[in-house]
Each structure stands twice: as structure tokens, then as C-alpha cells.
Amino acid sequence: MTNAPRHAQARAQAPVRTKVRRRGQRSPLASAGLHLSLIVASVIAVFPVLWVLLTSLKPAKYATTTDFVKEPTLENYTNLLNDTPFLTWFGNSLLVAALTTVLGVFVSSTTGYAVSRFRFPGKRGLMWTLLVTQMFPVAVLIVPIYNIMASMGLLNSSAGLVVTYLTIAVPFCAWMMKGFFDTIPREIDESGYVDGLTPFGTFWRLILPLAKPGIAVTAFYSFITAWGEVAYASAFMVGDENLTLAGGLQKFVNQYGAQWGPMTAASVLIAVPAALVFLFAQRHLVTGMSAGAVKG
């Protein structure tokens, strides 16, 4: 009996332990809300793509219905490939996008390296020019670029489209590559000069292998610019044998309606190359874009 008050007093004096949430640790309610928001955002992002895919598998009479699956068929794909010049348009777009990607990577990399490493007359003016050219909307540039292409005889040709797309891709990519090259130590260049390499040899053999993330971003941006562009391709190209996919898809839309079956089937096939390029470059995209944004 004598020990009971002492134990009670000791328990009363003992510090009360409270569960303290660690800094940055979310409550169950906040975690549930976050996961719910991510699920909703994912559904919103995936739904349009899924709807296009399902519509491409419906017969034409059910194309505008709200049924997810209605008599699935591959008729839209077979008609698209057999009864339209889709493969010609696809080949033209692939050629233009491939040339734009290769030339865009080379021109942007060499330009970015030059302005990052060397001092030369007009350097500041060149950088301002690359910056200012990105401020003009496409609608303003179509007419002057059209006149330039016409004077050079490049209208209705793949070469004209490649040159046009390079004017879009190179300024942005050169700025980004310049910022990426700024993060590579100059001692690497100096070691190349000591070994007897020329500036281009140093760039090609030592610097370029270290710039794979930036090159991946440049290649991806150049490809998407050429692959998905509509305004220039529609204005500069005529004739089924010269059209790219951007102009070819407009054949499925007229003043009386739209052929949703072939159009959605074409949209699915068009997305495949872009998805493959993204999957190839995705591991470098975040690194390249963040590195290019560190210094300007």
C-alpha cells in the first residue's frame, strides 16, 4: 500500500510521449488525396489516346457513338493502307523528320559548342539572333519564309521543309546545347589540345561523347518539330505524292464531314514513331533539359 502512491506519482511525473510526425511525412488523408489526384490526372491524360485507339477499331457507322467497343475490326487500317496514299505521306514525313533530326543535332551542337568555348566577333549578336527568332509566331513567318523558299525553288520539296524546320529547331537547341557545354570542364578541351587535337577534333572525340543527354533532347525536339508540324507542311506542299502526314490527314476532312475511321487509324500509326523516339531518348531527357537550363 505504501508503494502505490509512489508509483502513481512517478507515472504522473513521467513525460507524456506523443507521436511526432517526421518532417516531410504525409498524413494518411494527404497521401490518399495525392494518390487520388494522380489517378484522376492519369485518367484524363490517357482517355483521349484510348478513345482514338478504340474509335480506330470501330466500323464507320459506329465511329461517333459513345460505345467503347462496338464490333471491333481492322477495316479502317486496311482501307487506310490499301486505298489511300498514306504510306507515301508516311515516307515523306519520315524522310523530312530524319533529315531535320540529323542536321538539327549537328548544327545545334557545333553552334552551341562554338558560342560556349570561343570568343569571336558577332558572338553576342548571334546569341541575340537565336533568341529573338524564337519570339515570332508561325503565322507571322509563313509568308516571308514562303517567299524565300519560292525564290530558291524549294517549294513543294522535302529540302524546303527541312530548311524551314531547322529555323524552328536550331535556335532553341543551340541555346540549350550552349548551356550544356558550359557544364563540361574546359580542362577536357585543354587536354585535347595538348594531345594535338584540333578544336573540331576535341569537340568530336572528347566533348560530344559527354554530351549524350543534350544530344538526346536536341534529337527528340528536332524530330517532334518536323513530325508533328502542320502549318508549314500544309502551306508549302501540294500534290498527294509530295504531301507529308500533316497535309495528308486533311484529306479526310471536308465541308460535309470527316472520315473518323481512317483519321483515327492514321493518328494511331503516326504516334508510333514519336513514341519509339521518346522511348529511345527518355533516359537522357531529364538530365539534358536540366543541364541545358543551368547556364545560359
Coordinates of C-alpha atoms in Angstrom, one line a residue:
M1 CA 0.0 0.0 0.0
T2 CA 2.9 2.3 0.7
N3 CA 4.3 1.9 -2.7
A4 CA 1.1 2.6 -4.6
P5 CA 1.2 6.4 -4.1
R6 CA 4.9 6.5 -5.2
H7 CA 4.1 4.6 -8.4
A8 CA 1.2 6.9 -9.1
Q9 CA 3.4 10.0 -8.5
A10 CA 6.1 8.6 -10.8
R11 CA 3.6 8.0 -13.6
A12 CA 2.3 11.5 -13.2
Q13 CA 5.8 13.0 -13.4
A14 CA 6.9 10.8 -16.4
P15 CA 6.9 12.8 -19.6
V16 CA 4.0 12.2 -21.9
R17 CA 5.1 10.6 -25.1
T18 CA 3.4 12.0 -28.2
K19 CA 3.7 10.7 -31.7
V20 CA 5.7 13.3 -33.6
R21 CA 5.3 13.1 -37.4
R22 CA 8.6 13.4 -39.2
R23 CA 9.3 16.3 -41.4
G24 CA 8.0 15.7 -44.9
Q25 CA 5.9 12.7 -43.8
R26 CA 2.4 12.9 -45.1
S27 CA -0.7 12.0 -43.1
P28 CA -2.9 9.1 -44.4
L29 CA -5.5 11.5 -45.6
A30 CA -3.0 13.6 -47.5
S31 CA -1.5 10.5 -49.0
A32 CA -4.9 9.3 -50.1
G33 CA -5.7 12.6 -51.6
L34 CA -2.4 12.7 -53.5
H35 CA -2.9 9.2 -54.9
L36 CA -6.4 10.0 -55.9
S37 CA -5.3 13.2 -57.7
L38 CA -2.6 11.3 -59.6
I39 CA -5.1 8.6 -60.6
V40 CA -7.5 11.3 -61.9
A41 CA -4.7 13.1 -63.8
S42 CA -3.6 9.8 -65.3
V43 CA -7.1 9.0 -66.5
I44 CA -7.5 12.5 -68.0
A45 CA -4.2 12.1 -69.8
V46 CA -4.8 8.6 -71.1
F47 CA -8.5 8.9 -72.0
P48 CA -8.2 10.8 -75.3
V49 CA -5.5 8.5 -76.6
L50 CA -7.5 5.4 -75.6
W51 CA -10.6 6.9 -77.2
V52 CA -8.8 7.5 -80.5
L53 CA -7.4 3.9 -80.4
L54 CA -10.9 2.4 -79.7
T55 CA -12.5 4.6 -82.4
S56 CA -10.0 3.4 -85.0
L57 CA -11.2 -0.2 -84.3
K58 CA -14.9 0.6 -84.8
P59 CA -16.8 0.3 -88.1
A60 CA -17.5 3.6 -89.8
K61 CA -21.2 3.6 -88.8
Y62 CA -20.2 3.4 -85.1
A63 CA -17.3 5.9 -85.2
T64 CA -19.2 8.7 -83.5
T65 CA -21.1 6.6 -80.9
T66 CA -20.2 6.6 -77.2
D67 CA -19.7 2.8 -77.1
F68 CA -16.1 1.9 -76.1
V69 CA -16.1 -1.2 -78.1
K70 CA -18.6 -1.9 -80.9
E71 CA -17.9 -4.7 -83.4
P72 CA -14.1 -4.3 -83.4
T73 CA -12.5 -4.5 -86.7
L74 CA -9.2 -3.7 -88.5
E75 CA -11.1 -2.4 -91.6
N76 CA -10.1 1.2 -91.0
Y77 CA -6.4 0.2 -91.0
T78 CA -6.6 -2.0 -94.1
N79 CA -8.5 0.7 -96.0
L80 CA -6.1 3.4 -94.9
L81 CA -3.0 1.4 -96.1
N82 CA -4.6 0.0 -99.3
D83 CA -6.9 2.7 -100.6
T84 CA -5.1 5.9 -99.7
P85 CA -1.5 7.3 -100.3
F86 CA -0.9 7.0 -96.5
L87 CA 2.4 5.1 -97.0
T88 CA 3.6 7.8 -99.4
W89 CA 2.8 10.5 -96.8
F90 CA 4.4 8.5 -94.1
G91 CA 7.6 8.0 -96.1
N92 CA 7.7 11.8 -96.9
S93 CA 7.3 12.7 -93.2
L94 CA 9.9 10.1 -92.1
L95 CA 12.4 11.5 -94.6
V96 CA 11.8 15.1 -93.6
A97 CA 11.9 14.3 -89.9
A98 CA 15.1 12.2 -90.2
L99 CA 17.0 14.9 -92.1
T100 CA 15.8 17.6 -89.7
T101 CA 16.9 15.5 -86.8
V102 CA 20.4 14.7 -88.1
L103 CA 21.1 18.3 -89.4
G104 CA 19.5 19.8 -86.3
V105 CA 21.7 17.8 -83.9
F106 CA 24.8 18.6 -85.9
V107 CA 24.2 22.4 -86.4
S108 CA 22.9 22.9 -82.8
S109 CA 25.8 21.0 -81.3
T110 CA 28.5 22.8 -83.3
T111 CA 26.8 26.2 -82.7
G112 CA 26.4 25.6 -79.0
Y113 CA 30.0 24.5 -78.6
A114 CA 31.3 27.4 -80.6
V115 CA 29.5 30.0 -78.5
S116 CA 30.3 28.2 -75.3
R117 CA 34.1 27.9 -75.8
F118 CA 35.2 30.6 -78.2
R119 CA 35.2 34.4 -78.4
F120 CA 34.7 35.8 -81.9
P121 CA 33.3 39.0 -83.4
G122 CA 29.5 39.0 -83.5
K123 CA 29.1 36.3 -80.8
R124 CA 26.7 38.5 -78.8
G125 CA 24.7 39.4 -81.9
L126 CA 24.5 35.7 -82.9
M127 CA 23.1 34.8 -79.4
W128 CA 20.6 37.6 -79.6
T129 CA 19.5 36.5 -83.1
L130 CA 19.0 32.9 -81.9
L131 CA 16.9 34.2 -79.0
V132 CA 14.8 36.7 -81.0
T133 CA 13.9 34.2 -83.7
Q134 CA 12.0 32.2 -81.2
M135 CA 9.7 35.0 -80.4
F136 CA 7.9 35.2 -83.7
P137 CA 4.7 33.1 -84.1
V138 CA 4.3 30.7 -87.1
A139 CA 1.5 32.9 -88.6
V140 CA 3.9 35.8 -89.0
L141 CA 6.7 33.8 -90.5
I142 CA 4.7 31.7 -93.1
V143 CA 4.6 34.5 -95.8
P144 CA 8.2 35.6 -95.6
I145 CA 9.5 32.0 -95.5
Y146 CA 7.2 31.1 -98.4
N147 CA 8.6 33.9 -100.5
I148 CA 12.2 32.9 -99.6
M149 CA 11.5 29.2 -100.5
A150 CA 9.8 30.3 -103.7
S151 CA 12.8 32.4 -104.8
M152 CA 15.1 29.5 -104.1
G153 CA 12.9 27.0 -105.9
L154 CA 12.4 24.9 -102.7
L155 CA 8.6 25.0 -102.6
N156 CA 6.9 21.6 -102.8
S157 CA 10.1 19.8 -101.9
S158 CA 11.4 17.9 -98.9
A159 CA 14.5 20.1 -98.8
G160 CA 12.4 23.2 -98.4
L161 CA 10.6 21.7 -95.4
V162 CA 13.8 20.6 -93.8
V163 CA 15.3 24.1 -94.0
T164 CA 12.1 25.6 -92.6
Y165 CA 12.0 23.2 -89.7
L166 CA 15.7 23.9 -88.9
T167 CA 14.8 27.5 -88.5
I168 CA 12.5 26.4 -85.7
A169 CA 14.6 23.7 -84.0
V170 CA 18.1 25.1 -84.2
P171 CA 17.7 28.4 -82.3
F172 CA 16.2 26.7 -79.2
C173 CA 18.5 23.6 -79.4
A174 CA 21.7 25.8 -79.9
W175 CA 20.8 27.8 -76.7
M176 CA 20.2 24.6 -74.8
M177 CA 23.4 22.9 -76.0
K178 CA 25.4 26.0 -75.2
G179 CA 24.2 25.7 -71.6
F180 CA 25.0 22.0 -71.5
F181 CA 28.5 22.6 -72.9
D182 CA 29.1 25.2 -70.2
T183 CA 28.8 22.5 -67.6
I184 CA 31.6 20.4 -69.1
P185 CA 35.0 21.4 -67.7
R186 CA 37.3 23.3 -70.1
E187 CA 40.2 21.2 -68.8
I188 CA 39.0 18.5 -71.1
D189 CA 39.4 20.8 -74.1
E190 CA 42.9 21.7 -73.0
S191 CA 43.9 18.1 -72.6
G192 CA 42.8 17.5 -76.2
Y193 CA 44.9 20.5 -77.4
V194 CA 47.9 19.1 -75.6
D195 CA 47.4 15.8 -77.3
G196 CA 47.5 17.6 -80.7
L197 CA 43.8 17.6 -81.5
T198 CA 42.2 20.4 -83.5
P199 CA 39.2 22.3 -82.0
F200 CA 36.8 20.2 -84.1
G201 CA 38.7 17.0 -83.2
T202 CA 38.4 17.9 -79.5
F203 CA 34.7 18.6 -79.9
W204 CA 34.1 15.3 -81.9
R205 CA 36.2 12.9 -79.9
L206 CA 36.2 14.3 -76.3
I207 CA 33.2 16.6 -75.8
L208 CA 30.5 15.1 -77.9
P209 CA 30.5 11.7 -76.1
L210 CA 30.0 13.6 -72.8
A211 CA 27.0 15.5 -74.3
K212 CA 24.7 12.5 -74.9
P213 CA 21.9 13.8 -72.7
G214 CA 21.9 17.2 -74.5
I215 CA 22.1 15.4 -77.9
A216 CA 19.1 13.2 -77.0
V217 CA 17.0 16.3 -76.1
T218 CA 18.1 18.0 -79.3
A219 CA 17.3 14.9 -81.4
F220 CA 13.9 14.5 -79.8
Y221 CA 12.9 18.1 -80.1
S222 CA 14.0 18.3 -83.8
F223 CA 12.2 15.1 -84.6
I224 CA 8.9 16.2 -83.0
T225 CA 9.2 19.6 -84.6
A226 CA 9.3 18.1 -88.1
W227 CA 7.0 15.1 -87.4
G228 CA 4.1 17.0 -85.9
E229 CA 4.2 20.4 -87.7
V230 CA 1.1 21.3 -89.7
A231 CA 1.2 24.9 -90.8
Y232 CA 4.3 25.0 -93.0
A233 CA 3.6 21.5 -94.4
S234 CA 0.1 22.5 -95.4
A235 CA 1.3 25.8 -97.0
F236 CA 4.4 24.6 -98.8
M237 CA 3.4 21.2 -100.1
V238 CA 0.8 20.2 -102.7
G239 CA 0.0 17.0 -104.6
D240 CA -0.6 13.6 -103.0
E241 CA 2.9 12.4 -103.9
N242 CA 4.6 15.3 -102.1
L243 CA 2.3 15.7 -99.0
T244 CA 3.5 14.8 -95.5
L245 CA 1.2 13.3 -92.9
A246 CA 0.1 16.8 -91.7
G247 CA -1.2 17.6 -95.1
G248 CA -2.5 14.1 -95.9
L249 CA -4.7 14.0 -92.8
Q250 CA -6.6 17.0 -94.1
K251 CA -7.8 14.9 -97.0
F252 CA -10.1 13.1 -94.5
V253 CA -11.9 16.3 -93.6
N254 CA -14.1 18.3 -96.0
Q255 CA -17.0 20.7 -95.7
Y256 CA -19.5 17.8 -95.5
G257 CA -17.9 15.9 -92.6
A258 CA -15.0 13.9 -91.5
Q259 CA -13.9 10.3 -92.1
W260 CA -13.3 9.4 -88.5
G261 CA -12.3 5.8 -89.1
P262 CA -9.3 6.4 -91.4
M263 CA -8.4 9.6 -89.5
T264 CA -8.2 7.8 -86.1
A265 CA -6.3 4.9 -87.6
A266 CA -3.8 7.3 -89.2
S267 CA -3.4 9.1 -85.9
V268 CA -2.5 5.8 -84.1
L269 CA 0.1 4.9 -86.8
I270 CA 1.5 8.4 -86.7
A271 CA 2.0 8.2 -82.9
V272 CA 4.1 5.0 -83.2
P273 CA 7.4 6.6 -84.5
A274 CA 7.1 9.5 -82.0
A275 CA 6.6 7.0 -79.1
L276 CA 9.7 5.0 -80.3
V277 CA 11.9 8.1 -80.4
F278 CA 10.7 9.1 -76.9
L279 CA 11.4 5.6 -75.5
F280 CA 14.9 5.7 -77.0
A281 CA 15.7 9.2 -75.6
Q282 CA 13.7 9.2 -72.4
R283 CA 16.6 8.3 -70.0
H284 CA 18.5 11.3 -71.2
L285 CA 15.7 13.8 -71.5
V286 CA 15.5 15.0 -67.8
T287 CA 19.3 15.2 -67.5
G288 CA 19.7 17.0 -70.8
M289 CA 17.0 19.6 -70.2
S290 CA 18.0 20.3 -66.6
A291 CA 21.7 20.7 -67.6
G292 CA 20.9 22.9 -70.5
A293 CA 18.9 25.2 -68.2
V294 CA 21.6 25.6 -65.6
K295 CA 23.6 28.2 -67.6
G296 CA 22.6 30.4 -70.4

